[in-house]
C-alpha cells in the first residue's frame, strides 16, 4: 500500500484548522496544502491562520497552481458548500488519491463517491471536539479525534482504511479505527441532530443541554427519533449507542458551541436540512413520527427568517 505523504485540505473552517493544523505542525513543510480560490488564499496568506497560538505553516494552492496530486484529500466544508467545493477536490486527485470527509451527517460520502468513485472514499466521523473559529484563530478545549472504518467487508476498503490509519499514526493525529462504521456514522449524526439543533434553537452553549431542564429533554428526544429510524435503515444503532453519545456530549466544554449555533450567530446558512430535514424525510418514508424534529425545524427556520429580514 502506498504511503500517504501529501494532504490537501478543502475547507478551512474549524475542522479544517483543527485537523489540518495538527498535520501541518507534525509533517514536513509543503506536505499539508490548503486549496481555495485566489481571493481567499490571498487573505489567508496576508492574515495567517493560527492554531495553539502559532501561525500554521500551510502551503496555499489554487486549483490551477497545484503541482501534483495529493495522496489524501481532507474535505472539511459544510454540507451545503460541498457542491461548490467539488472542482477544488477534483483538482487534487490522482490515480491513488484517497478522500476523507469530516462533514456532519450521513450523506457526504455518497455525494463524493458519486462524483469521484467509491474506490477513493474512506468513511470518517469527527467527534469529541468543541472547536470554533474566531476570525483567523481556532478556539477549543478538546481536540477530539477522527474515527475511521469500513462500511463493507471488501478487502480493498479495509486497505484504504489502513492507509489512512497508518498515516494518522505517523502524523500523531488522534484517531480510532472501528469495525462498525455504519453504526458510528449514524451515532454521530444522531448526536448532531440533538445537540446542534437544540443549542441553536435555545440560543445557548453546550451547557444548555448538559444541565437538567427542557432543553436537555428536547436534545434527548430529538436523538431518540433518530434511534427510532435506525432499524428501518439497518444501521445497528442501539440504546447503548444513545447512552454513549450523551456521555460524549456531557464531557465537552460547557462554554463551547456546536456548528449550527455558530452559523446562526454569524448569519451563515445552517445545516438544518442535513439534520431535521433528513429526519423528517426518513420519518415520512418509514411512517415513523418525528414531532420533536418538526418543532426544531420550524423553530430554527423562524430564527433564520428573522436574520434575513
mmCIF file with all atom_site columns, C-alpha atoms in Angstrom, residues 76-291:
data_model
loop_
_atom_site.group_PDB
_atom_site.id
_atom_site.type_symbol
_atom_site.label_atom_id
_atom_site.label_alt_id
_atom_site.label_comp_id
_atom_site.label_asym_id
_atom_site.label_entity_id
_atom_site.label_seq_id
_atom_site.pdbx_PDB_ins_code
_atom_site.Cartn_x
_atom_site.Cartn_y
_atom_site.Cartn_z
_atom_site.occupancy
_atom_site.B_iso_or_equiv
_atom_site.pdbx_formal_charge
_atom_site.auth_seq_id
_atom_site.auth_comp_id
_atom_site.auth_asym_id
_atom_site.auth_atom_id
_atom_site.pdbx_PDB_model_num
ATOM 1   C CA . UNK A 1 76  ? -13.877 19.963 5.758  1.00 0.00 ? 76  UNK A CA 1
ATOM 2   C CA . UNK A 1 77  ? -16.502 22.241 4.167  1.00 0.00 ? 77  UNK A CA 1
ATOM 3   C CA . UNK A 1 78  ? -20.123 22.396 5.321  1.00 0.00 ? 78  UNK A CA 1
ATOM 4   C CA . UNK A 1 79  ? -22.544 20.100 3.511  1.00 0.00 ? 79  UNK A CA 1
ATOM 5   C CA . UNK A 1 80  ? -24.288 22.936 1.690  1.00 0.00 ? 80  UNK A CA 1
ATOM 6   C CA . UNK A 1 81  ? -20.861 24.028 0.395  1.00 0.00 ? 81  UNK A CA 1
ATOM 7   C CA . UNK A 1 82  ? -19.919 20.588 -0.898 1.00 0.00 ? 82  UNK A CA 1
ATOM 8   C CA . UNK A 1 83  ? -21.270 21.018 -4.425 1.00 0.00 ? 83  UNK A CA 1
ATOM 9   C CA . UNK A 1 84  ? -19.262 24.215 -4.899 1.00 0.00 ? 84  UNK A CA 1
ATOM 10  C CA . UNK A 1 85  ? -16.147 22.513 -3.495 1.00 0.00 ? 85  UNK A CA 1
ATOM 11  C CA . UNK A 1 86  ? -16.216 19.611 -5.957 1.00 0.00 ? 86  UNK A CA 1
ATOM 12  C CA . UNK A 1 87  ? -13.919 21.334 -8.511 1.00 0.00 ? 87  UNK A CA 1
ATOM 13  C CA . UNK A 1 88  ? -11.395 22.071 -5.738 1.00 0.00 ? 88  UNK A CA 1
ATOM 14  C CA . UNK A 1 89  ? -11.413 18.418 -4.724 1.00 0.00 ? 89  UNK A CA 1
ATOM 15  C CA . UNK A 1 90  ? -11.152 17.251 -8.331 1.00 0.00 ? 90  UNK A CA 1
ATOM 16  C CA . UNK A 1 91  ? -8.040  19.391 -8.845 1.00 0.00 ? 91  UNK A CA 1
ATOM 17  C CA . UNK A 1 92  ? -6.191  17.410 -6.171 1.00 0.00 ? 92  UNK A CA 1
ATOM 18  C CA . UNK A 1 93  ? -6.933  13.910 -7.410 1.00 0.00 ? 93  UNK A CA 1
ATOM 19  C CA . UNK A 1 94  ? -4.507  11.472 -8.967 1.00 0.00 ? 94  UNK A CA 1
ATOM 20  C CA . UNK A 1 95  ? -4.973  7.747  -9.635 1.00 0.00 ? 95  UNK A CA 1
ATOM 21  C CA . UNK A 1 96  ? -4.391  6.770  -5.990 1.00 0.00 ? 96  UNK A CA 1
ATOM 22  C CA . UNK A 1 97  ? -5.717  9.794  -4.084 1.00 0.00 ? 97  UNK A CA 1
ATOM 23  C CA . UNK A 1 98  ? -7.989  8.934  -1.157 1.00 0.00 ? 98  UNK A CA 1
ATOM 24  C CA . UNK A 1 99  ? -10.802 11.181 0.099  1.00 0.00 ? 99  UNK A CA 1
ATOM 25  C CA . UNK A 1 100 ? -11.783 11.588 3.754  1.00 0.00 ? 100 UNK A CA 1
ATOM 26  C CA . UNK A 1 101 ? -14.836 13.679 4.588  1.00 0.00 ? 101 UNK A CA 1
ATOM 27  C CA . UNK A 1 102 ? -15.097 15.260 8.038  1.00 0.00 ? 102 UNK A CA 1
ATOM 28  C CA . UNK A 1 103 ? -18.553 16.657 7.252  1.00 0.00 ? 103 UNK A CA 1
ATOM 29  C CA . UNK A 1 104 ? -21.533 16.254 9.535  1.00 0.00 ? 104 UNK A CA 1
ATOM 30  C CA . UNK A 1 105 ? -24.379 13.971 8.549  1.00 0.00 ? 105 UNK A CA 1
ATOM 31  C CA . UNK A 1 106 ? -24.725 10.693 6.673  1.00 0.00 ? 106 UNK A CA 1
ATOM 32  C CA . UNK A 1 107 ? -24.689 11.828 3.049  1.00 0.00 ? 107 UNK A CA 1
ATOM 33  C CA . UNK A 1 108 ? -21.377 13.466 2.106  1.00 0.00 ? 108 UNK A CA 1
ATOM 34  C CA . UNK A 1 109 ? -19.516 10.262 1.302  1.00 0.00 ? 109 UNK A CA 1
ATOM 35  C CA . UNK A 1 110 ? -22.286 9.196  -1.081 1.00 0.00 ? 110 UNK A CA 1
ATOM 36  C CA . UNK A 1 111 ? -22.013 12.533 -2.917 1.00 0.00 ? 111 UNK A CA 1
ATOM 37  C CA . UNK A 1 112 ? -18.221 12.237 -3.114 1.00 0.00 ? 112 UNK A CA 1
ATOM 38  C CA . UNK A 1 113 ? -18.413 8.620  -4.267 1.00 0.00 ? 113 UNK A CA 1
ATOM 39  C CA . UNK A 1 114 ? -20.889 9.550  -6.987 1.00 0.00 ? 114 UNK A CA 1
ATOM 40  C CA . UNK A 1 115 ? -18.554 12.208 -8.379 1.00 0.00 ? 115 UNK A CA 1
ATOM 41  C CA . UNK A 1 116 ? -15.140 10.653 -7.801 1.00 0.00 ? 116 UNK A CA 1
ATOM 42  C CA . UNK A 1 117 ? -15.723 6.921  -7.348 1.00 0.00 ? 117 UNK A CA 1
ATOM 43  C CA . UNK A 1 118 ? -16.343 4.801  -4.236 1.00 0.00 ? 118 UNK A CA 1
ATOM 44  C CA . UNK A 1 119 ? -12.865 3.313  -4.573 1.00 0.00 ? 119 UNK A CA 1
ATOM 45  C CA . UNK A 1 120 ? -11.402 6.589  -3.224 1.00 0.00 ? 120 UNK A CA 1
ATOM 46  C CA . UNK A 1 121 ? -13.591 7.007  -0.145 1.00 0.00 ? 121 UNK A CA 1
ATOM 47  C CA . UNK A 1 122 ? -12.554 6.356  3.454  1.00 0.00 ? 122 UNK A CA 1
ATOM 48  C CA . UNK A 1 123 ? -15.522 6.845  5.783  1.00 0.00 ? 123 UNK A CA 1
ATOM 49  C CA . UNK A 1 124 ? -14.847 9.010  8.805  1.00 0.00 ? 124 UNK A CA 1
ATOM 50  C CA . UNK A 1 125 ? -16.533 10.711 11.743 1.00 0.00 ? 125 UNK A CA 1
ATOM 51  C CA . UNK A 1 126 ? -15.051 13.726 13.522 1.00 0.00 ? 126 UNK A CA 1
ATOM 52  C CA . UNK A 1 127 ? -16.057 13.579 17.164 1.00 0.00 ? 127 UNK A CA 1
ATOM 53  C CA . UNK A 1 128 ? -15.403 14.774 20.724 1.00 0.00 ? 128 UNK A CA 1
ATOM 54  C CA . UNK A 1 129 ? -14.142 18.214 19.712 1.00 0.00 ? 129 UNK A CA 1
ATOM 55  C CA . UNK A 1 130 ? -15.507 21.624 20.676 1.00 0.00 ? 130 UNK A CA 1
ATOM 56  C CA . UNK A 1 131 ? -13.518 23.751 18.233 1.00 0.00 ? 131 UNK A CA 1
ATOM 57  C CA . UNK A 1 132 ? -14.769 27.029 16.813 1.00 0.00 ? 132 UNK A CA 1
ATOM 58  C CA . UNK A 1 133 ? -13.191 29.554 14.512 1.00 0.00 ? 133 UNK A CA 1
ATOM 59  C CA . UNK A 1 134 ? -12.723 33.045 15.921 1.00 0.00 ? 134 UNK A CA 1
ATOM 60  C CA . UNK A 1 135 ? -11.589 35.179 12.996 1.00 0.00 ? 135 UNK A CA 1
ATOM 61  C CA . UNK A 1 136 ? -8.378  33.555 11.803 1.00 0.00 ? 136 UNK A CA 1
ATOM 62  C CA . UNK A 1 137 ? -7.766  31.661 15.053 1.00 0.00 ? 137 UNK A CA 1
ATOM 63  C CA . UNK A 1 138 ? -9.037  28.326 16.348 1.00 0.00 ? 138 UNK A CA 1
ATOM 64  C CA . UNK A 1 139 ? -10.517 28.267 19.846 1.00 0.00 ? 139 UNK A CA 1
ATOM 65  C CA . UNK A 1 140 ? -11.032 24.914 21.545 1.00 0.00 ? 140 UNK A CA 1
ATOM 66  C CA . UNK A 1 141 ? -10.651 22.906 24.728 1.00 0.00 ? 141 UNK A CA 1
ATOM 67  C CA . UNK A 1 142 ? -10.991 19.379 23.321 1.00 0.00 ? 142 UNK A CA 1
ATOM 68  C CA . UNK A 1 143 ? -9.235  18.381 20.077 1.00 0.00 ? 143 UNK A CA 1
ATOM 69  C CA . UNK A 1 144 ? -11.352 15.273 19.608 1.00 0.00 ? 144 UNK A CA 1
ATOM 70  C CA . UNK A 1 145 ? -10.410 12.653 17.063 1.00 0.00 ? 145 UNK A CA 1
ATOM 71  C CA . UNK A 1 146 ? -11.089 11.225 13.626 1.00 0.00 ? 146 UNK A CA 1
ATOM 72  C CA . UNK A 1 147 ? -12.862 7.861  13.707 1.00 0.00 ? 147 UNK A CA 1
ATOM 73  C CA . UNK A 1 148 ? -12.466 5.800  10.540 1.00 0.00 ? 148 UNK A CA 1
ATOM 74  C CA . UNK A 1 149 ? -13.673 2.416  9.384  1.00 0.00 ? 149 UNK A CA 1
ATOM 75  C CA . UNK A 1 150 ? -15.013 0.312  6.542  1.00 0.00 ? 150 UNK A CA 1
ATOM 76  C CA . UNK A 1 151 ? -18.672 0.258  5.550  1.00 0.00 ? 151 UNK A CA 1
ATOM 77  C CA . UNK A 1 152 ? -18.352 -3.132 3.828  1.00 0.00 ? 152 UNK A CA 1
ATOM 78  C CA . UNK A 1 153 ? -16.338 -6.343 4.024  1.00 0.00 ? 153 UNK A CA 1
ATOM 79  C CA . UNK A 1 154 ? -14.499 -5.528 0.781  1.00 0.00 ? 154 UNK A CA 1
ATOM 80  C CA . UNK A 1 155 ? -10.744 -6.058 1.364  1.00 0.00 ? 155 UNK A CA 1
ATOM 81  C CA . UNK A 1 156 ? -9.908  -3.041 -0.790 1.00 0.00 ? 156 UNK A CA 1
ATOM 82  C CA . UNK A 1 157 ? -11.899 -0.787 1.527  1.00 0.00 ? 157 UNK A CA 1
ATOM 83  C CA . UNK A 1 158 ? -10.080 -2.213 4.538  1.00 0.00 ? 158 UNK A CA 1
ATOM 84  C CA . UNK A 1 159 ? -6.809  -1.439 2.754  1.00 0.00 ? 159 UNK A CA 1
ATOM 85  C CA . UNK A 1 160 ? -7.841  2.193  2.270  1.00 0.00 ? 160 UNK A CA 1
ATOM 86  C CA . UNK A 1 161 ? -8.717  2.488  5.946  1.00 0.00 ? 161 UNK A CA 1
ATOM 87  C CA . UNK A 1 162 ? -5.341  1.034  6.861  1.00 0.00 ? 162 UNK A CA 1
ATOM 88  C CA . UNK A 1 163 ? -3.535  3.589  4.682  1.00 0.00 ? 163 UNK A CA 1
ATOM 89  C CA . UNK A 1 164 ? -5.261  6.471  6.471  1.00 0.00 ? 164 UNK A CA 1
ATOM 90  C CA . UNK A 1 165 ? -4.737  4.882  9.888  1.00 0.00 ? 165 UNK A CA 1
ATOM 91  C CA . UNK A 1 166 ? -1.031  4.374  9.244  1.00 0.00 ? 166 UNK A CA 1
ATOM 92  C CA . UNK A 1 167 ? -0.673  7.966  8.083  1.00 0.00 ? 167 UNK A CA 1
ATOM 93  C CA . UNK A 1 168 ? -2.598  9.319  11.091 1.00 0.00 ? 168 UNK A CA 1
ATOM 94  C CA . UNK A 1 169 ? -0.375  7.350  13.467 1.00 0.00 ? 169 UNK A CA 1
ATOM 95  C CA . UNK A 1 170 ? 2.760   8.687  11.799 1.00 0.00 ? 170 UNK A CA 1
ATOM 96  C CA . UNK A 1 171 ? 1.444   12.264 11.982 1.00 0.00 ? 171 UNK A CA 1
ATOM 97  C CA . UNK A 1 172 ? 0.253   11.932 15.579 1.00 0.00 ? 172 UNK A CA 1
ATOM 98  C CA . UNK A 1 173 ? -3.332  12.719 14.611 1.00 0.00 ? 173 UNK A CA 1
ATOM 99  C CA . UNK A 1 174 ? -5.770  11.332 17.203 1.00 0.00 ? 174 UNK A CA 1
ATOM 100 C CA . UNK A 1 175 ? -7.814  8.620  15.532 1.00 0.00 ? 175 UNK A CA 1
ATOM 101 C CA . UNK A 1 176 ? -9.595  5.335  16.099 1.00 0.00 ? 176 UNK A CA 1
ATOM 102 C CA . UNK A 1 177 ? -10.394 2.522  13.665 1.00 0.00 ? 177 UNK A CA 1
ATOM 103 C CA . UNK A 1 178 ? -13.783 0.938  14.331 1.00 0.00 ? 178 UNK A CA 1
ATOM 104 C CA . UNK A 1 179 ? -15.284 -2.278 12.925 1.00 0.00 ? 179 UNK A CA 1
ATOM 105 C CA . UNK A 1 180 ? -18.874 -0.953 12.716 1.00 0.00 ? 180 UNK A CA 1
ATOM 106 C CA . UNK A 1 181 ? -18.651 2.260  10.712 1.00 0.00 ? 181 UNK A CA 1
ATOM 107 C CA . UNK A 1 182 ? -22.341 2.449  9.642  1.00 0.00 ? 182 UNK A CA 1
ATOM 108 C CA . UNK A 1 183 ? -23.339 2.419  13.302 1.00 0.00 ? 183 UNK A CA 1
ATOM 109 C CA . UNK A 1 184 ? -20.724 5.046  14.218 1.00 0.00 ? 184 UNK A CA 1
ATOM 110 C CA . UNK A 1 185 ? -21.744 7.293  11.326 1.00 0.00 ? 185 UNK A CA 1
ATOM 111 C CA . UNK A 1 186 ? -25.379 7.190  12.354 1.00 0.00 ? 186 UNK A CA 1
ATOM 112 C CA . UNK A 1 187 ? -24.483 7.625  16.026 1.00 0.00 ? 187 UNK A CA 1
ATOM 113 C CA . UNK A 1 188 ? -22.613 10.874 15.387 1.00 0.00 ? 188 UNK A CA 1
ATOM 114 C CA . UNK A 1 189 ? -25.456 12.082 13.169 1.00 0.00 ? 189 UNK A CA 1
ATOM 115 C CA . UNK A 1 190 ? -27.915 11.242 15.964 1.00 0.00 ? 190 UNK A CA 1
ATOM 116 C CA . UNK A 1 191 ? -25.874 13.360 18.375 1.00 0.00 ? 191 UNK A CA 1
ATOM 117 C CA . UNK A 1 192 ? -25.735 16.260 15.915 1.00 0.00 ? 192 UNK A CA 1
ATOM 118 C CA . UNK A 1 193 ? -29.479 16.116 15.326 1.00 0.00 ? 193 UNK A CA 1
ATOM 119 C CA . UNK A 1 194 ? -29.918 16.563 19.072 1.00 0.00 ? 194 UNK A CA 1
ATOM 120 C CA . UNK A 1 195 ? -27.204 18.971 20.138 1.00 0.00 ? 195 UNK A CA 1
ATOM 121 C CA . UNK A 1 196 ? -26.759 21.202 17.082 1.00 0.00 ? 196 UNK A CA 1
ATOM 122 C CA . UNK A 1 197 ? -30.434 21.955 16.709 1.00 0.00 ? 197 UNK A CA 1
ATOM 123 C CA . UNK A 1 198 ? -31.346 22.245 20.379 1.00 0.00 ? 198 UNK A CA 1
ATOM 124 C CA . UNK A 1 199 ? -28.494 24.603 21.251 1.00 0.00 ? 199 UNK A CA 1
ATOM 125 C CA . UNK A 1 200 ? -29.285 26.634 18.134 1.00 0.00 ? 200 UNK A CA 1
ATOM 126 C CA . UNK A 1 201 ? -32.991 26.918 18.967 1.00 0.00 ? 201 UNK A CA 1
ATOM 127 C CA . UNK A 1 202 ? -32.369 27.783 22.630 1.00 0.00 ? 202 UNK A CA 1
ATOM 128 C CA . UNK A 1 203 ? -29.509 30.107 21.592 1.00 0.00 ? 203 UNK A CA 1
ATOM 129 C CA . UNK A 1 204 ? -27.155 28.711 24.214 1.00 0.00 ? 204 UNK A CA 1
ATOM 130 C CA . UNK A 1 205 ? -23.966 26.696 24.644 1.00 0.00 ? 205 UNK A CA 1
ATOM 131 C CA . UNK A 1 206 ? -23.227 23.035 25.333 1.00 0.00 ? 206 UNK A CA 1
ATOM 132 C CA . UNK A 1 207 ? -24.183 23.748 28.952 1.00 0.00 ? 207 UNK A CA 1
ATOM 133 C CA . UNK A 1 208 ? -27.734 24.368 27.714 1.00 0.00 ? 208 UNK A CA 1
ATOM 134 C CA . UNK A 1 209 ? -28.182 20.639 27.063 1.00 0.00 ? 209 UNK A CA 1
ATOM 135 C CA . UNK A 1 210 ? -25.807 19.377 29.761 1.00 0.00 ? 210 UNK A CA 1
ATOM 136 C CA . UNK A 1 211 ? -27.857 20.609 32.705 1.00 0.00 ? 211 UNK A CA 1
ATOM 137 C CA . UNK A 1 212 ? -31.338 19.281 33.569 1.00 0.00 ? 212 UNK A CA 1
ATOM 138 C CA . UNK A 1 213 ? -34.261 21.085 32.043 1.00 0.00 ? 213 UNK A CA 1
ATOM 139 C CA . UNK A 1 214 ? -36.445 21.487 28.977 1.00 0.00 ? 214 UNK A CA 1
ATOM 140 C CA . UNK A 1 215 ? -33.538 21.924 26.569 1.00 0.00 ? 215 UNK A CA 1
ATOM 141 C CA . UNK A 1 216 ? -31.848 18.713 27.697 1.00 0.00 ? 216 UNK A CA 1
ATOM 142 C CA . UNK A 1 217 ? -35.083 16.790 27.280 1.00 0.00 ? 217 UNK A CA 1
ATOM 143 C CA . UNK A 1 218 ? -35.505 18.238 23.789 1.00 0.00 ? 218 UNK A CA 1
ATOM 144 C CA . UNK A 1 219 ? -31.919 17.272 22.934 1.00 0.00 ? 219 UNK A CA 1
ATOM 145 C CA . UNK A 1 220 ? -32.529 13.666 24.017 1.00 0.00 ? 220 UNK A CA 1
ATOM 146 C CA . UNK A 1 221 ? -35.960 13.427 22.384 1.00 0.00 ? 221 UNK A CA 1
ATOM 147 C CA . UNK A 1 222 ? -34.576 14.595 19.035 1.00 0.00 ? 222 UNK A CA 1
ATOM 148 C CA . UNK A 1 223 ? -31.893 11.902 19.271 1.00 0.00 ? 223 UNK A CA 1
ATOM 149 C CA . UNK A 1 224 ? -34.487 9.263  20.128 1.00 0.00 ? 224 UNK A CA 1
ATOM 150 C CA . UNK A 1 225 ? -36.342 9.987  16.902 1.00 0.00 ? 225 UNK A CA 1
ATOM 151 C CA . UNK A 1 226 ? -33.148 9.083  15.025 1.00 0.00 ? 226 UNK A CA 1
ATOM 152 C CA . UNK A 1 227 ? -32.864 5.942  17.144 1.00 0.00 ? 227 UNK A CA 1
ATOM 153 C CA . UNK A 1 228 ? -36.431 5.021  16.132 1.00 0.00 ? 228 UNK A CA 1
ATOM 154 C CA . UNK A 1 229 ? -35.490 5.382  12.459 1.00 0.00 ? 229 UNK A CA 1
ATOM 155 C CA . UNK A 1 230 ? -32.302 3.314  12.724 1.00 0.00 ? 230 UNK A CA 1
ATOM 156 C CA . UNK A 1 231 ? -33.856 -0.185 12.445 1.00 0.00 ? 231 UNK A CA 1
ATOM 157 C CA . UNK A 1 232 ? -35.596 0.832  9.220  1.00 0.00 ? 232 UNK A CA 1
ATOM 158 C CA . UNK A 1 233 ? -32.232 1.862  7.732  1.00 0.00 ? 233 UNK A CA 1
ATOM 159 C CA . UNK A 1 234 ? -30.310 -1.180 9.019  1.00 0.00 ? 234 UNK A CA 1
ATOM 160 C CA . UNK A 1 235 ? -27.658 0.826  10.856 1.00 0.00 ? 235 UNK A CA 1
ATOM 161 C CA . UNK A 1 236 ? -27.415 -1.295 14.006 1.00 0.00 ? 236 UNK A CA 1
ATOM 162 C CA . UNK A 1 237 ? -27.827 1.742  16.278 1.00 0.00 ? 237 UNK A CA 1
ATOM 163 C CA . UNK A 1 238 ? -28.793 0.731  19.833 1.00 0.00 ? 238 UNK A CA 1
ATOM 164 C CA . UNK A 1 239 ? -29.797 2.140  23.206 1.00 0.00 ? 239 UNK A CA 1
ATOM 165 C CA . UNK A 1 240 ? -26.172 1.685  24.261 1.00 0.00 ? 240 UNK A CA 1
ATOM 166 C CA . UNK A 1 241 ? -25.144 3.997  21.430 1.00 0.00 ? 241 UNK A CA 1
ATOM 167 C CA . UNK A 1 242 ? -27.645 6.585  22.635 1.00 0.00 ? 242 UNK A CA 1
ATOM 168 C CA . UNK A 1 243 ? -26.095 6.466  26.114 1.00 0.00 ? 243 UNK A CA 1
ATOM 169 C CA . UNK A 1 244 ? -22.556 6.646  24.670 1.00 0.00 ? 244 UNK A CA 1
ATOM 170 C CA . UNK A 1 245 ? -23.240 9.780  22.610 1.00 0.00 ? 245 UNK A CA 1
ATOM 171 C CA . UNK A 1 246 ? -24.980 11.515 25.526 1.00 0.00 ? 246 UNK A CA 1
ATOM 172 C CA . UNK A 1 247 ? -21.831 10.861 27.583 1.00 0.00 ? 247 UNK A CA 1
ATOM 173 C CA . UNK A 1 248 ? -19.708 12.293 24.762 1.00 0.00 ? 248 UNK A CA 1
ATOM 174 C CA . UNK A 1 249 ? -21.850 15.435 24.837 1.00 0.00 ? 249 UNK A CA 1
ATOM 175 C CA . UNK A 1 250 ? -21.691 15.751 28.606 1.00 0.00 ? 250 UNK A CA 1
ATOM 176 C CA . UNK A 1 251 ? -17.867 15.642 28.532 1.00 0.00 ? 251 UNK A CA 1
ATOM 177 C CA . UNK A 1 252 ? -17.494 18.666 26.223 1.00 0.00 ? 252 UNK A CA 1
ATOM 178 C CA . UNK A 1 253 ? -16.616 22.175 27.376 1.00 0.00 ? 253 UNK A CA 1
ATOM 179 C CA . UNK A 1 254 ? -19.867 23.698 28.744 1.00 0.00 ? 254 UNK A CA 1
ATOM 180 C CA . UNK A 1 255 ? -18.908 27.052 27.221 1.00 0.00 ? 255 UNK A CA 1
ATOM 181 C CA . UNK A 1 256 ? -18.492 25.580 23.737 1.00 0.00 ? 256 UNK A CA 1
ATOM 182 C CA . UNK A 1 257 ? -20.979 25.927 20.901 1.00 0.00 ? 257 UNK A CA 1
ATOM 183 C CA . UNK A 1 258 ? -21.906 23.474 18.128 1.00 0.00 ? 258 UNK A CA 1
ATOM 184 C CA . UNK A 1 259 ? -21.540 24.464 14.490 1.00 0.00 ? 259 UNK A CA 1
ATOM 185 C CA . UNK A 1 260 ? -25.194 25.304 13.851 1.00 0.00 ? 260 UNK A CA 1
ATOM 186 C CA . UNK A 1 261 ? -25.263 27.762 16.757 1.00 0.00 ? 261 UNK A CA 1
ATOM 187 C CA . UNK A 1 262 ? -22.083 29.368 15.410 1.00 0.00 ? 262 UNK A CA 1
ATOM 188 C CA . UNK A 1 263 ? -23.569 29.579 11.921 1.00 0.00 ? 263 UNK A CA 1
ATOM 189 C CA . UNK A 1 264 ? -26.762 31.279 13.104 1.00 0.00 ? 264 UNK A CA 1
ATOM 190 C CA . UNK A 1 265 ? -24.802 33.758 15.221 1.00 0.00 ? 265 UNK A CA 1
ATOM 191 C CA . UNK A 1 266 ? -22.688 34.645 12.194 1.00 0.00 ? 266 UNK A CA 1
ATOM 192 C CA . UNK A 1 267 ? -25.678 34.915 9.854  1.00 0.00 ? 267 UNK A CA 1
ATOM 193 C CA . UNK A 1 268 ? -24.471 31.975 7.747  1.00 0.00 ? 268 UNK A CA 1
ATOM 194 C CA . UNK A 1 269 ? -26.594 29.266 6.158  1.00 0.00 ? 269 UNK A CA 1
ATOM 195 C CA . UNK A 1 270 ? -27.122 26.413 8.617  1.00 0.00 ? 270 UNK A CA 1
ATOM 196 C CA . UNK A 1 271 ? -27.189 22.652 8.144  1.00 0.00 ? 271 UNK A CA 1
ATOM 197 C CA . UNK A 1 272 ? -30.865 22.380 9.101  1.00 0.00 ? 272 UNK A CA 1
ATOM 198 C CA . UNK A 1 273 ? -31.716 20.240 6.083  1.00 0.00 ? 273 UNK A CA 1
ATOM 199 C CA . UNK A 1 274 ? -28.877 17.865 6.958  1.00 0.00 ? 274 UNK A CA 1
ATOM 200 C CA . UNK A 1 275 ? -30.314 17.318 10.438 1.00 0.00 ? 275 UNK A CA 1
ATOM 201 C CA . UNK A 1 276 ? -34.062 17.807 10.941 1.00 0.00 ? 276 UNK A CA 1
ATOM 202 C CA . UNK A 1 277 ? -34.712 17.921 7.208  1.00 0.00 ? 277 UNK A CA 1
ATOM 203 C CA . UNK A 1 278 ? -33.272 14.421 6.796  1.00 0.00 ? 278 UNK A CA 1
ATOM 204 C CA . UNK A 1 279 ? -35.052 13.112 9.909  1.00 0.00 ? 279 UNK A CA 1
ATOM 205 C CA . UNK A 1 280 ? -38.410 14.384 8.633  1.00 0.00 ? 280 UNK A CA 1
ATOM 206 C CA . UNK A 1 281 ? -37.845 12.837 5.195  1.00 0.00 ? 281 UNK A CA 1
ATOM 207 C CA . UNK A 1 282 ? -36.892 9.455  6.674  1.00 0.00 ? 282 UNK A CA 1
ATOM 208 C CA . UNK A 1 283 ? -39.787 9.619  9.118  1.00 0.00 ? 283 UNK A CA 1
ATOM 209 C CA . UNK A 1 284 ? -42.195 10.126 6.246  1.00 0.00 ? 284 UNK A CA 1
ATOM 210 C CA . UNK A 1 285 ? -40.526 7.353  4.255  1.00 0.00 ? 285 UNK A CA 1
ATOM 211 C CA . UNK A 1 286 ? -40.823 4.793  7.056  1.00 0.00 ? 286 UNK A CA 1
ATOM 212 C CA . UNK A 1 287 ? -44.002 6.012  8.774  1.00 0.00 ? 287 UNK A CA 1
ATOM 213 C CA . UNK A 1 288 ? -42.146 6.988  11.968 1.00 0.00 ? 288 UNK A CA 1
ATOM 214 C CA . UNK A 1 289 ? -43.434 10.049 13.878 1.00 0.00 ? 289 UNK A CA 1
ATOM 215 C CA . UNK A 1 290 ? -40.828 12.812 14.302 1.00 0.00 ? 290 UNK A CA 1
ATOM 216 C CA . UNK A 1 291 ? -42.644 15.660 16.126 1.00 0.00 ? 291 UNK A CA 1
#
